[in-house]
XYZ file of C-alpha atoms in Angstrom:
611
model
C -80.994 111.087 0.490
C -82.211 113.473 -2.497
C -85.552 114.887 -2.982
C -85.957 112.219 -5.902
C -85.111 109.840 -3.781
C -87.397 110.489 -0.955
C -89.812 110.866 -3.902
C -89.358 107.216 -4.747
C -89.963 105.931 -1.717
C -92.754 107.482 -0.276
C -96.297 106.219 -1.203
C -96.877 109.456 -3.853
C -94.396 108.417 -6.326
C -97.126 107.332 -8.433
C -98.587 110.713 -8.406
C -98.301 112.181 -11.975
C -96.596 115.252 -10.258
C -93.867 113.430 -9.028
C -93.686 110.914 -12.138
C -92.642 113.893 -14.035
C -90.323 114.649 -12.427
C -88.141 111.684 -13.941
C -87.971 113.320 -17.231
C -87.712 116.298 -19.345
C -89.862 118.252 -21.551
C -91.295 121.396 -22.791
C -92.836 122.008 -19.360
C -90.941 123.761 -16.923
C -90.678 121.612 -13.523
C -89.414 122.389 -10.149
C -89.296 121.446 -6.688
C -88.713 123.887 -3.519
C -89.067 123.539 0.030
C -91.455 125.325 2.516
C -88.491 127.664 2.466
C -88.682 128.245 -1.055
C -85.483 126.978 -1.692
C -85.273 125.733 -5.268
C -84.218 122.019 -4.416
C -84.594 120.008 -8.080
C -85.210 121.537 -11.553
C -85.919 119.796 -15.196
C -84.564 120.879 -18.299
C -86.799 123.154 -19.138
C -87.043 124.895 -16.159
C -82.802 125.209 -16.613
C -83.593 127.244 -19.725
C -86.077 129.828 -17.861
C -83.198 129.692 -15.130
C -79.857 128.913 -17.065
C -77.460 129.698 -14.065
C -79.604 127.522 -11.914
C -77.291 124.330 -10.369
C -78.025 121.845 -7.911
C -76.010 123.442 -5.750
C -77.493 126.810 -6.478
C -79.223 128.656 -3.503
C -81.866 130.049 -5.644
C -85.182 130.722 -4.359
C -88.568 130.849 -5.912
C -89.003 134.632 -5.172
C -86.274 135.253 -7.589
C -88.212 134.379 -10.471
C -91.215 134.672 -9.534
C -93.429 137.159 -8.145
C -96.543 136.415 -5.879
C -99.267 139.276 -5.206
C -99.282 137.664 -1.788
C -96.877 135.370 0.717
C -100.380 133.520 1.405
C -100.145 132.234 -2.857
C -97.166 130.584 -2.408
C -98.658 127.904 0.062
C -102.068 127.519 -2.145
C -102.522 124.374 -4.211
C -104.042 124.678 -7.600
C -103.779 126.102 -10.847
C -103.623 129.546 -11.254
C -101.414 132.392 -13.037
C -97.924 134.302 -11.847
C -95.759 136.618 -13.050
C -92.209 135.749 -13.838
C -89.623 138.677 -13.271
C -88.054 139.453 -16.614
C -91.719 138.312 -18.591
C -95.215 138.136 -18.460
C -97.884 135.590 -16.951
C -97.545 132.402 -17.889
C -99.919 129.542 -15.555
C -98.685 127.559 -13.147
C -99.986 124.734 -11.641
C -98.614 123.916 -7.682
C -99.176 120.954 -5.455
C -97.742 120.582 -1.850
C -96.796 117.214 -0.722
C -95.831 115.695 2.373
C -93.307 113.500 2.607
C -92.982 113.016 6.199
C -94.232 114.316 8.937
C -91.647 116.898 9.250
C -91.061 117.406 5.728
C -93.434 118.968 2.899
C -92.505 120.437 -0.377
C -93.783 121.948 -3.357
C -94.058 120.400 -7.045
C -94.416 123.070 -9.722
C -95.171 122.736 -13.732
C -95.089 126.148 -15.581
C -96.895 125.522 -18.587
C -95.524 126.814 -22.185
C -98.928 126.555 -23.718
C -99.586 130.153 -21.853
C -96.312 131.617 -23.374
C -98.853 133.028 -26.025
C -99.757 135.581 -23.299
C -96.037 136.795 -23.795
C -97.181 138.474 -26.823
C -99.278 140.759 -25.211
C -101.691 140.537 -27.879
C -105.573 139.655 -27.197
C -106.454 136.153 -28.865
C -108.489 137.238 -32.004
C -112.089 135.553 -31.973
C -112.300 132.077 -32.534
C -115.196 130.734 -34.482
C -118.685 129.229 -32.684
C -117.370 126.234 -32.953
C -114.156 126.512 -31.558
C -114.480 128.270 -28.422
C -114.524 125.429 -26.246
C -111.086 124.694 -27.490
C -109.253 127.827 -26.002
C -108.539 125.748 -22.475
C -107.769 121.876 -23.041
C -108.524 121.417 -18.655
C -112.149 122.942 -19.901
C -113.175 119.119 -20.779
C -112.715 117.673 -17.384
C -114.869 120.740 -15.318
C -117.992 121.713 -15.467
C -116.881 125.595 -14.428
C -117.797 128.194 -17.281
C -114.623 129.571 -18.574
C -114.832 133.313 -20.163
C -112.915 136.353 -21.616
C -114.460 139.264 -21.885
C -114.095 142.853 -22.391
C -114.283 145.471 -19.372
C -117.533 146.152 -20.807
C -118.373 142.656 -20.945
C -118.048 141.673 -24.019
C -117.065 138.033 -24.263
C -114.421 137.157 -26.915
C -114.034 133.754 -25.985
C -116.225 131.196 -24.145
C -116.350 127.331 -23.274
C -119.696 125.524 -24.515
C -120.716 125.278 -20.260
C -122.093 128.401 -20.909
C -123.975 127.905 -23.334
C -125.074 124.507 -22.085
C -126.376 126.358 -19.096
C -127.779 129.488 -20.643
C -129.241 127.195 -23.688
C -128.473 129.795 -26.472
C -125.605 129.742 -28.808
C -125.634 133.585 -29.284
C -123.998 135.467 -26.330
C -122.010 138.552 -26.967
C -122.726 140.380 -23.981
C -122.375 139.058 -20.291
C -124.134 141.453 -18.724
C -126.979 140.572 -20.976
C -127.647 137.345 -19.128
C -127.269 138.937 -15.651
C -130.152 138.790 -13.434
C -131.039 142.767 -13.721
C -130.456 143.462 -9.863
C -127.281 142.353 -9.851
C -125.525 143.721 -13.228
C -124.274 147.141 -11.557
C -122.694 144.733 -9.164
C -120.914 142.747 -11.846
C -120.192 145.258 -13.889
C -118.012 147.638 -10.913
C -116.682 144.248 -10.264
C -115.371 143.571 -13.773
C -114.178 147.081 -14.288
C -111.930 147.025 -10.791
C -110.484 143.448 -11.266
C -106.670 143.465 -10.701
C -103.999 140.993 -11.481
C -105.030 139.179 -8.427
C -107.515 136.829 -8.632
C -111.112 138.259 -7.001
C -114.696 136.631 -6.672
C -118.195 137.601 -6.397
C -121.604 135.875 -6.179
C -123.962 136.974 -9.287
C -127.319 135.357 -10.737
C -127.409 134.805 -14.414
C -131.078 134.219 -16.356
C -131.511 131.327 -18.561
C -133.711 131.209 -21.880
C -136.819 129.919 -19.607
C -136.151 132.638 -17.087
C -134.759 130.695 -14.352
C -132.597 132.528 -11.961
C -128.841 130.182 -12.166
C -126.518 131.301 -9.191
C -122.544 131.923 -10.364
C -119.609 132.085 -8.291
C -117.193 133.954 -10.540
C -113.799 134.149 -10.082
C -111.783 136.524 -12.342
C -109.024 138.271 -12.633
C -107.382 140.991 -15.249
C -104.489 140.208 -17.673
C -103.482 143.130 -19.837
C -106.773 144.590 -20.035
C -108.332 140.982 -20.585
C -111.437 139.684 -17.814
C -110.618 135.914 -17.336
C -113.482 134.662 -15.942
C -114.421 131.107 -14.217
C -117.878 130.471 -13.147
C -119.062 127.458 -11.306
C -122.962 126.806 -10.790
C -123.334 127.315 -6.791
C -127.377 126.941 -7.734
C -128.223 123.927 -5.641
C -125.542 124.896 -3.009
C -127.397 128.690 -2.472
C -130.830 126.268 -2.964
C -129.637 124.207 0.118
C -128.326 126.931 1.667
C -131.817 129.149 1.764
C -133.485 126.505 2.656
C -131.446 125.601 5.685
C -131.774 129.361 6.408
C -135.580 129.021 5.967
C -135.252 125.968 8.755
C -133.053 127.924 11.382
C -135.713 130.644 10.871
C -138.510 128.398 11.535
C -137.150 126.774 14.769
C -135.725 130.146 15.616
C -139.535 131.397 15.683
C -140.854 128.096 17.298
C -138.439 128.381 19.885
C -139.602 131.999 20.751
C -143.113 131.000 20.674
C -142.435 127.984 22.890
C -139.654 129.687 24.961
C -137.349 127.203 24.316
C -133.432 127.402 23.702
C -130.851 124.881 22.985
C -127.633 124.446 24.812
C -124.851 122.307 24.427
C -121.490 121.500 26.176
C -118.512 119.543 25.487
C -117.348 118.110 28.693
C -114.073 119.448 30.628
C -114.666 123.202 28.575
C -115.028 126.522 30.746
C -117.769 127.249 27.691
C -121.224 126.365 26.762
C -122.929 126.878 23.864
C -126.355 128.446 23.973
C -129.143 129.319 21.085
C -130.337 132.690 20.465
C -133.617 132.307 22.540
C -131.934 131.227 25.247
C -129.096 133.627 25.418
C -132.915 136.089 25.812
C -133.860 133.476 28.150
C -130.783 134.090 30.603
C -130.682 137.532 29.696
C -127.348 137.572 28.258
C -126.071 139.164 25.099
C -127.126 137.274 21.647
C -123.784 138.095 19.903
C -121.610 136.077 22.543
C -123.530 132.400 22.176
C -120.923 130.530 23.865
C -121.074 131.847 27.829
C -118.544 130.809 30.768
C -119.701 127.426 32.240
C -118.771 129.351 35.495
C -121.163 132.545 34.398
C -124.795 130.623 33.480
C -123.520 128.697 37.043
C -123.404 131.779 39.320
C -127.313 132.277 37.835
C -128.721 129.159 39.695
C -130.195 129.419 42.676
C -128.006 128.089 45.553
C -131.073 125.770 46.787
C -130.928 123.851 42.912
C -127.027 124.078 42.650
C -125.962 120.642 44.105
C -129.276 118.673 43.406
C -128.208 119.852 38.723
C -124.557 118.908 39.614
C -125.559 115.606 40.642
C -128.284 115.374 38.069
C -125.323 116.231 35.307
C -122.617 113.754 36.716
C -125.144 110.820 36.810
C -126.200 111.499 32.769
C -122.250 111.366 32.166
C -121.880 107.841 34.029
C -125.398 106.413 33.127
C -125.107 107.670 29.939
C -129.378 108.126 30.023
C -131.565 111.245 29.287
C -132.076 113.334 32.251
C -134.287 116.133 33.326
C -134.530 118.735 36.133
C -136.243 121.650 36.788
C -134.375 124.707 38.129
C -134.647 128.351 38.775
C -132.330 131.602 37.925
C -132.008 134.915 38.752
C -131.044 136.877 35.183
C -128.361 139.479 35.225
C -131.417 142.258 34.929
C -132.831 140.903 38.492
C -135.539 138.484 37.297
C -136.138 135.144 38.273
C -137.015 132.709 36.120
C -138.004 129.046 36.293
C -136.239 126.730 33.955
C -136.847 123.392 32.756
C -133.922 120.746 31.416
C -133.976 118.110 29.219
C -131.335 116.800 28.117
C -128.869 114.027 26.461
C -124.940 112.391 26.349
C -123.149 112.253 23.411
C -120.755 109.800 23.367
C -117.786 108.903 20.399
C -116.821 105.980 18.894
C -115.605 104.123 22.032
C -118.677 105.093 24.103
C -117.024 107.640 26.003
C -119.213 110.491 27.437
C -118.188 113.424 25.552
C -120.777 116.311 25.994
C -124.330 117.096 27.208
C -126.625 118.597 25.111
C -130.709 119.710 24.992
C -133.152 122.200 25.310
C -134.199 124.787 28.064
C -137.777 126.019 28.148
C -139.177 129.084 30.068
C -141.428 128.010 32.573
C -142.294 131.140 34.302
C -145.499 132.087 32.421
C -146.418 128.786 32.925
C -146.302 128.473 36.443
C -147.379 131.786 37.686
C -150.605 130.545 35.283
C -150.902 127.393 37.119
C -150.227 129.150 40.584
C -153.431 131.788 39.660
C -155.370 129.048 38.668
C -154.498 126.890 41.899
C -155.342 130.790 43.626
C -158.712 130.924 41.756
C -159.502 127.451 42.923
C -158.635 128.583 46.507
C -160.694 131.801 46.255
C -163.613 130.065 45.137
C -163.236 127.258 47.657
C -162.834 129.924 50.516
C -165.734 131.732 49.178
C -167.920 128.512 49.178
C -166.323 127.766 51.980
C -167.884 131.317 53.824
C -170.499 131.522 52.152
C -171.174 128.208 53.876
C -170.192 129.143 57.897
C -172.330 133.250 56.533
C -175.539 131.198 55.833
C -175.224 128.876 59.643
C -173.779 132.438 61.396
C -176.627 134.463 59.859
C -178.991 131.414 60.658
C -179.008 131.967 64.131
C -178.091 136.027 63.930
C -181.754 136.134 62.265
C -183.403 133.878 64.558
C -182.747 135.171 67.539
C -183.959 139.129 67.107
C -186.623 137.769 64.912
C -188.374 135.206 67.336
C -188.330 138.211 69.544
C -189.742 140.484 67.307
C -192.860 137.512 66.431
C -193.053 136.556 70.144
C -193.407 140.184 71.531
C -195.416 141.048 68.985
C -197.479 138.320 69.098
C -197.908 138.741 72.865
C -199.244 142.030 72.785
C -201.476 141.490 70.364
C -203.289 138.901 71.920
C -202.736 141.369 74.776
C -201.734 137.981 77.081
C -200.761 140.314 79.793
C -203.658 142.022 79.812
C -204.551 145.831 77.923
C -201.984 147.106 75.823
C -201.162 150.089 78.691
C -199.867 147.019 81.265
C -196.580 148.341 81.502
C -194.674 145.022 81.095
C -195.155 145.712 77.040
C -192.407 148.580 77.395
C -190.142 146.054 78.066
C -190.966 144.002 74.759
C -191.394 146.881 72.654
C -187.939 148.085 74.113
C -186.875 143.980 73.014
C -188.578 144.744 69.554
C -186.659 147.697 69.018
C -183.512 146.435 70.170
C -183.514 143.519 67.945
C -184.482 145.640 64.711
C -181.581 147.311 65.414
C -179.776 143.766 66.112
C -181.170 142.846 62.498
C -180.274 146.658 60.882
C -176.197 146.418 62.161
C -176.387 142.687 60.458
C -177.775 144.530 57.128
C -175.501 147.238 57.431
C -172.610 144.978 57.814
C -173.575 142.302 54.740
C -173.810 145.296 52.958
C -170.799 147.653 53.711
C -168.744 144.161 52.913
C -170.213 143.976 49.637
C -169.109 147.170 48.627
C -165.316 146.460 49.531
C -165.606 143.497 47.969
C -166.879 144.866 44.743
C -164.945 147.825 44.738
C -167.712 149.926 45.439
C -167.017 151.677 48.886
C -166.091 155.084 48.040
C -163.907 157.306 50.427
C -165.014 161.035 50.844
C -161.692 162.709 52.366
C -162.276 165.417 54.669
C -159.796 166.961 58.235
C -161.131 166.591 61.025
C -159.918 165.699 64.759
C -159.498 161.770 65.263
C -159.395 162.936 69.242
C -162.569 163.903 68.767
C -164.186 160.974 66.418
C -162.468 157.946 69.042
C -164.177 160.071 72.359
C -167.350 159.947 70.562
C -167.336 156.369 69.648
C -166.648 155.604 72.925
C -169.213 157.433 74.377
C -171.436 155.803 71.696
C -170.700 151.976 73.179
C -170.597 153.400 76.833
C -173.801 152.212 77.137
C -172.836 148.744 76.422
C -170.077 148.680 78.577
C -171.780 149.928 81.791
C -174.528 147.212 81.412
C -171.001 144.650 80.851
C -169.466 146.025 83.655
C -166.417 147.098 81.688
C -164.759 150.556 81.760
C -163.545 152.153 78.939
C -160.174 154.360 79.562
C -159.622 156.952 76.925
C -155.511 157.693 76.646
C -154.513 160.598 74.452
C -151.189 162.901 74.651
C -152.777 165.289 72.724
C -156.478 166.500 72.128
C -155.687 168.095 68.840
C -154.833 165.624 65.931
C -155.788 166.158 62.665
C -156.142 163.627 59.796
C -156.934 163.540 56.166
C -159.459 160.564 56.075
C -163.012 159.349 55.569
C -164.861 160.639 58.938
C -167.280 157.823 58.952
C -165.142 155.033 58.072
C -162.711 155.588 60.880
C -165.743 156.161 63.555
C -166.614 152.489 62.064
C -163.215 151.269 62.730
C -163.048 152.694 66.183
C -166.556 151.730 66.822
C -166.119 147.686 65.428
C -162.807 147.679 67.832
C -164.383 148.735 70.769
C -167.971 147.119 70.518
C -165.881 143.725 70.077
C -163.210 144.891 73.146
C -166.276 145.452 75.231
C -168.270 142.657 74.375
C -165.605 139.722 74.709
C -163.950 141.375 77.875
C -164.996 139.656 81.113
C -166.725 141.607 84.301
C -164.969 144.144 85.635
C -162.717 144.260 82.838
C -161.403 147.258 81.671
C -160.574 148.749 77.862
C -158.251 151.056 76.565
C -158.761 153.364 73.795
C -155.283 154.881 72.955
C -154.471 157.400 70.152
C -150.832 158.247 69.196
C -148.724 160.074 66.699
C -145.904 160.402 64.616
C -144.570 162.407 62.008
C -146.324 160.666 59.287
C -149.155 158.370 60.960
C -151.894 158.242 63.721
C -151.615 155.183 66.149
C -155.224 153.332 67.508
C -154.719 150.749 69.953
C -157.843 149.078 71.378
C -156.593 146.806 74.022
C -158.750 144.310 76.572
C -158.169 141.582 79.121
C -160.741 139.563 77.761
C -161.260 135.888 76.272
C -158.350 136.133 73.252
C -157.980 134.840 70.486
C -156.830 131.260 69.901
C -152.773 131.393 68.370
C -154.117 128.932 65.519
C -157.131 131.836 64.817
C -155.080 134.486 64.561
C -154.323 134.257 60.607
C -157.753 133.773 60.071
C -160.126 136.130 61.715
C -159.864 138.814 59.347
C -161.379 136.702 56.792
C -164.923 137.007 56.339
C -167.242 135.167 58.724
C -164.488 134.109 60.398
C -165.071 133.630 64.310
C -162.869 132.813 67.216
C -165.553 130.218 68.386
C -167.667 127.737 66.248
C -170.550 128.922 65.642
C -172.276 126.259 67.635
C -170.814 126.524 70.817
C -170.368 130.554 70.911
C -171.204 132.500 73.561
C -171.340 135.930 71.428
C -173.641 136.983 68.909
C -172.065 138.632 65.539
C -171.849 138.080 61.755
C -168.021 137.587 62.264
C -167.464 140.840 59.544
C -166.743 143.534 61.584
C -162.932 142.624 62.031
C -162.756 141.987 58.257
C -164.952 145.477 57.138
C -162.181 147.094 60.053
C -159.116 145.558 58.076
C -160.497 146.483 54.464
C -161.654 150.216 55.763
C -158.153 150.892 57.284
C -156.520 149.146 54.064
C -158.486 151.409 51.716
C -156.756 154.238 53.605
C -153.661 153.173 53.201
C -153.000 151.629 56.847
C -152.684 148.335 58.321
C -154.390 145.964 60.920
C -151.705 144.624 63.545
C -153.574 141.733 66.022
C -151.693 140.536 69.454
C -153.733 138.278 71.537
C -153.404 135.664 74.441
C -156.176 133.398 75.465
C -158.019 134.612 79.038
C -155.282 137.572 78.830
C -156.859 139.385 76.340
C -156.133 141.184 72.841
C -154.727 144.001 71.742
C -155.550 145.781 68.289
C -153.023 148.621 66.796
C -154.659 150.570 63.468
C -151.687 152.369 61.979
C -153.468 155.210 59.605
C -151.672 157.959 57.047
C -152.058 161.573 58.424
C -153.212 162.127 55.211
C -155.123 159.505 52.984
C -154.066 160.004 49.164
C -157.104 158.921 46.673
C -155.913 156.203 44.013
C -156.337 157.566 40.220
């Protein structure tokens, strides 16, 4: 079947193209195939071509030269040069005819043969210009010629429509004044091939009209097209403007939006959260397999599940989950998301929004912190005021009663020598009442940050054999005996003297006062290359397993404060912990009810102030 013949029967036969075909007139008319075999050819095509014949195996490159392969297969209107002449226009349209078969339709139009003179069109008067391209009537694109110095010689009435003068000899006159260098390097270097460039022209009222030109040079002639692209750049900008807007409310909010189009390896992600999951901005669409290997195994099953149920149910869905970032951090994520579905109701991707919630939650886990601080502080400020209750009480009833006694001199004149014994109880119990001061008041200091270290050497051998010889007298009237281990009687440390005599001191007063008779205490001091070892260790009551976490914490107690059998503010294990923290060390507690405890202070050799 012919070309013509296909022509007839498929549904474009009534396109103009292909209705002129059928005849022949001044208009040079041809039809090629993708090949750019010539395959039909009107009269006057014959006459550019006069040893064309059906049977010819001319091609289209042999009379016609393209700047480009890529203008062959463009569809439009635009102008060629034929081998042997000048540009004339030509005006191509593809067509399919099947779908395995396409071809082209060409018209070369004679009205252009003008250009074969090679002379420029002499200026036509103001009212004729918009007679110099009979297509100008049916477009609303400006159509020029100008100079290379801009200089227009001819001109459609669009322009002056849109400029809204009648008088315009110079296009760079009407250029917006940043952008005439632009347009002017653009005119100057136009080529035979047609070129384009964005430039903003300036009305009579001063409003700023955006041009797409498209140009190109013909014998030292600018032919210029312009279309108005105003409310396009308009819409443009301001869908910039929007994409700013949510880019900077989703930085502020943390937030990122993701998207993925089911049974893909990729996902697509928004630039906050490509910053969110620590991955590079320039590379939006990330493995599926990638963001997966982020997810914390513990979350990994419970979001796959989450994700196939939103592709069967169809429903929004939302899940909380946490990641661990390429850089190392972890962050806590939360999902919300959506199906899209096509026309049949399918499931075809998941899409939403991810939000930070890191900041969020460490704020919410201080402020559930705070809440506990302040409860535990209410909390001992509670079991300080019924432990210091009875502390008080008991040394001062003894200080009143003794006092009181001899006074009234009840057991007759103050030289009876049963008032040593009270004024031995007096004293004992101001001292009682003075170690309870001291204690409130060295904890305060910690606590406020006040306790200040003053680092000097000196021989820990020596500080631990003086403590215990300073609670030997306590032990003796417990029955307990005090065994002093050391390897070495010279060991030096960097520390605060007094603090660690506190430390030893606290650890053996307690050692010796909850051991039972007989019992027996060891005071230990080792060494390493870095750090001195006390161990205070007793076969006393214990310390309850369920106690242990606790008795650090101030007013803290193995016993309730009711039932006790020892007397004690229940700070000197906490002011021990916070001394030997200050240093640097740490507080290690073992302990067995009825088989007693064991203490181990681990202190630097040398104790490095803070700046």
């Amino acid at each position: 079947m012919s070309v013509l013949a296909k022509l007839k029967d498929h549904s474009v036969q009534d396109s103009p193209y292909a209705q002129s075909l059928l005849g022949d007139d001044h208009i040079a008319r041809f039809v090629c195939d993708e090949d750019g075999l010539i395959l039909y050819g009107n009269q006057a095509f014959e006459k550019i071509n006069p040893d064309f014949e059906s049977s010819s195996k001319l091609k289209i490159s042999d009379f016609i030269e393209f700047v480009s392969e890529d203008d062959f297969y463009q569809s439009g209107q635009s102008h060629i040069s034929l081998l042997g002449t000048d540009d004339v226009s030509i005006t191509m349209n593809w067509v399919q005819i099947n779908s395995e078969t396409k071809i082209l339709i060409a018209s070369l139009h004679d009205y252009n043969l003008a250009f074969e003179n090679k002379e420029v069109p002499p200026p036509q008067a103001e009212e004729e210009k918009s007679a110099y391209n009979p297509f100008s009537d049916l477009s609303d694109d400006i159509q020029i010629i100008c100079s290379l110095k801009g200089e227009i010689t001819n001109s459609d009435n669009h322009l002056v429509d849109l400029i809204g003068t009648a008088s315009i000899p110079d296009l760079l006159d009407i250029t917006f004044e940043e952008d005439r260098q632009s347009f002017e390097t653009f005119i100057q270097h136009l080529r035979a091939k047609p070129q384009s460039i964005k430039i903003r022209l300036v009305n009579y009222t001063n409003d700023v009209i955006h041009i797409l030109w498209r140009g190109k040079n013909i014998d030292g002639q600018i032919y210029l097209q312009g279309r108005n692209i105003s409310e396009r750049e308009q819409y443009r900008q301001t869908l910039a403007d929007h994409q700013q807007r949510l880019k900077e409310a989703e930085a502020l909010g943390n937030i990122g939006q993701w998207e993925w189009t089911i049974g893909t390896d990729y996902l697509h992600f928004s630039d906050q959260l490509c910053r969110i999951f620590g991955i590079d901005e320039k590379d939006p669409n990330p493995k599926f397999d990638y963001i997966n290997a982020m997810i914390h195994e513990d979350d990994e099953d419970r979001m796959m599940q989450v994700f196939q149920r939103a592709m069967i149910e169809q429903k929004n869905y939302d899940l909380d989950f946490k990641i661990e970032t390429p850089q190392g951090q972890t962050r806590h994520i939360k999902c919300e998301g959506r199906c899209k579905t096509d026309q049949n109701g399918e499931a075809v991707a998941l899409y939403g929004i991810m939000q930070d919630m890191t900041h969020v939650l460490a704020h919410e886990q201080g402020l559930i912190e705070a809440k506990e601080r302040a409860e535990k502080a209410y909390a001992s400020k509670t079991q300080f005021l019924a432990n210091i209750s009875h502390e008080l009480r008991t040394p001062l009833n003894a200080v009143i009663g003794f006092s009181e006694m001899m006074e009234r001199q009840l057991l007759g004149p103050i030289g009876t020598e049963k008032y040593l014994e009270y004024i031995k109880g007096i004293r004992e119990s101001g001292e009682h009442l003075l170690s309870l001061i001291g204690d409130i008041l060295d904890m305060s200091k910690i606590e406020a940050g006040k306790y200040d270290l003053h680092l000097e050497k000196f021989n820990v051998i020596k500080t631990a054999q003086l403590a215990a010889h300073m609670v030997e007298g306590r032990a003796v009237t417990n029955n307990v005996k005090l065994d002093i281990q050391v390897p070495d009687e010279k060991m030096d440390l960097i520390a605060d003297r007094r603090a660690v005599m506190q430390i030893i001191l606290n650890l053996l007063s307690n050692a010796v006062k909850f051991s039972h008779e007989n019992g027996v205490v060891d005071l230990i001091v080792q060494k390493n290359e870095n750090f001195i070892f006390i161990t205070v260790k007793d076969r006393g009551i214990g310390i309850p397993a369920n106690k242990l976490a606790t008795i650090t914490q101030p007013f803290e107690q193995a016993q309730n404060h009711l039932t006790r059998e020892y007397e004690g503010t229940g700070l000197g294990l906490t002011i021990t912990k916070e001394l030997i923290e200050i240093h640097g060390g740490n507080l290690k507690i073992l302990s067995e009810v009825n088989a007693g405890t064991e203490v181990i202070v681990k202190l630097p050799k040398e104790t490095k102030l803070e700046d």
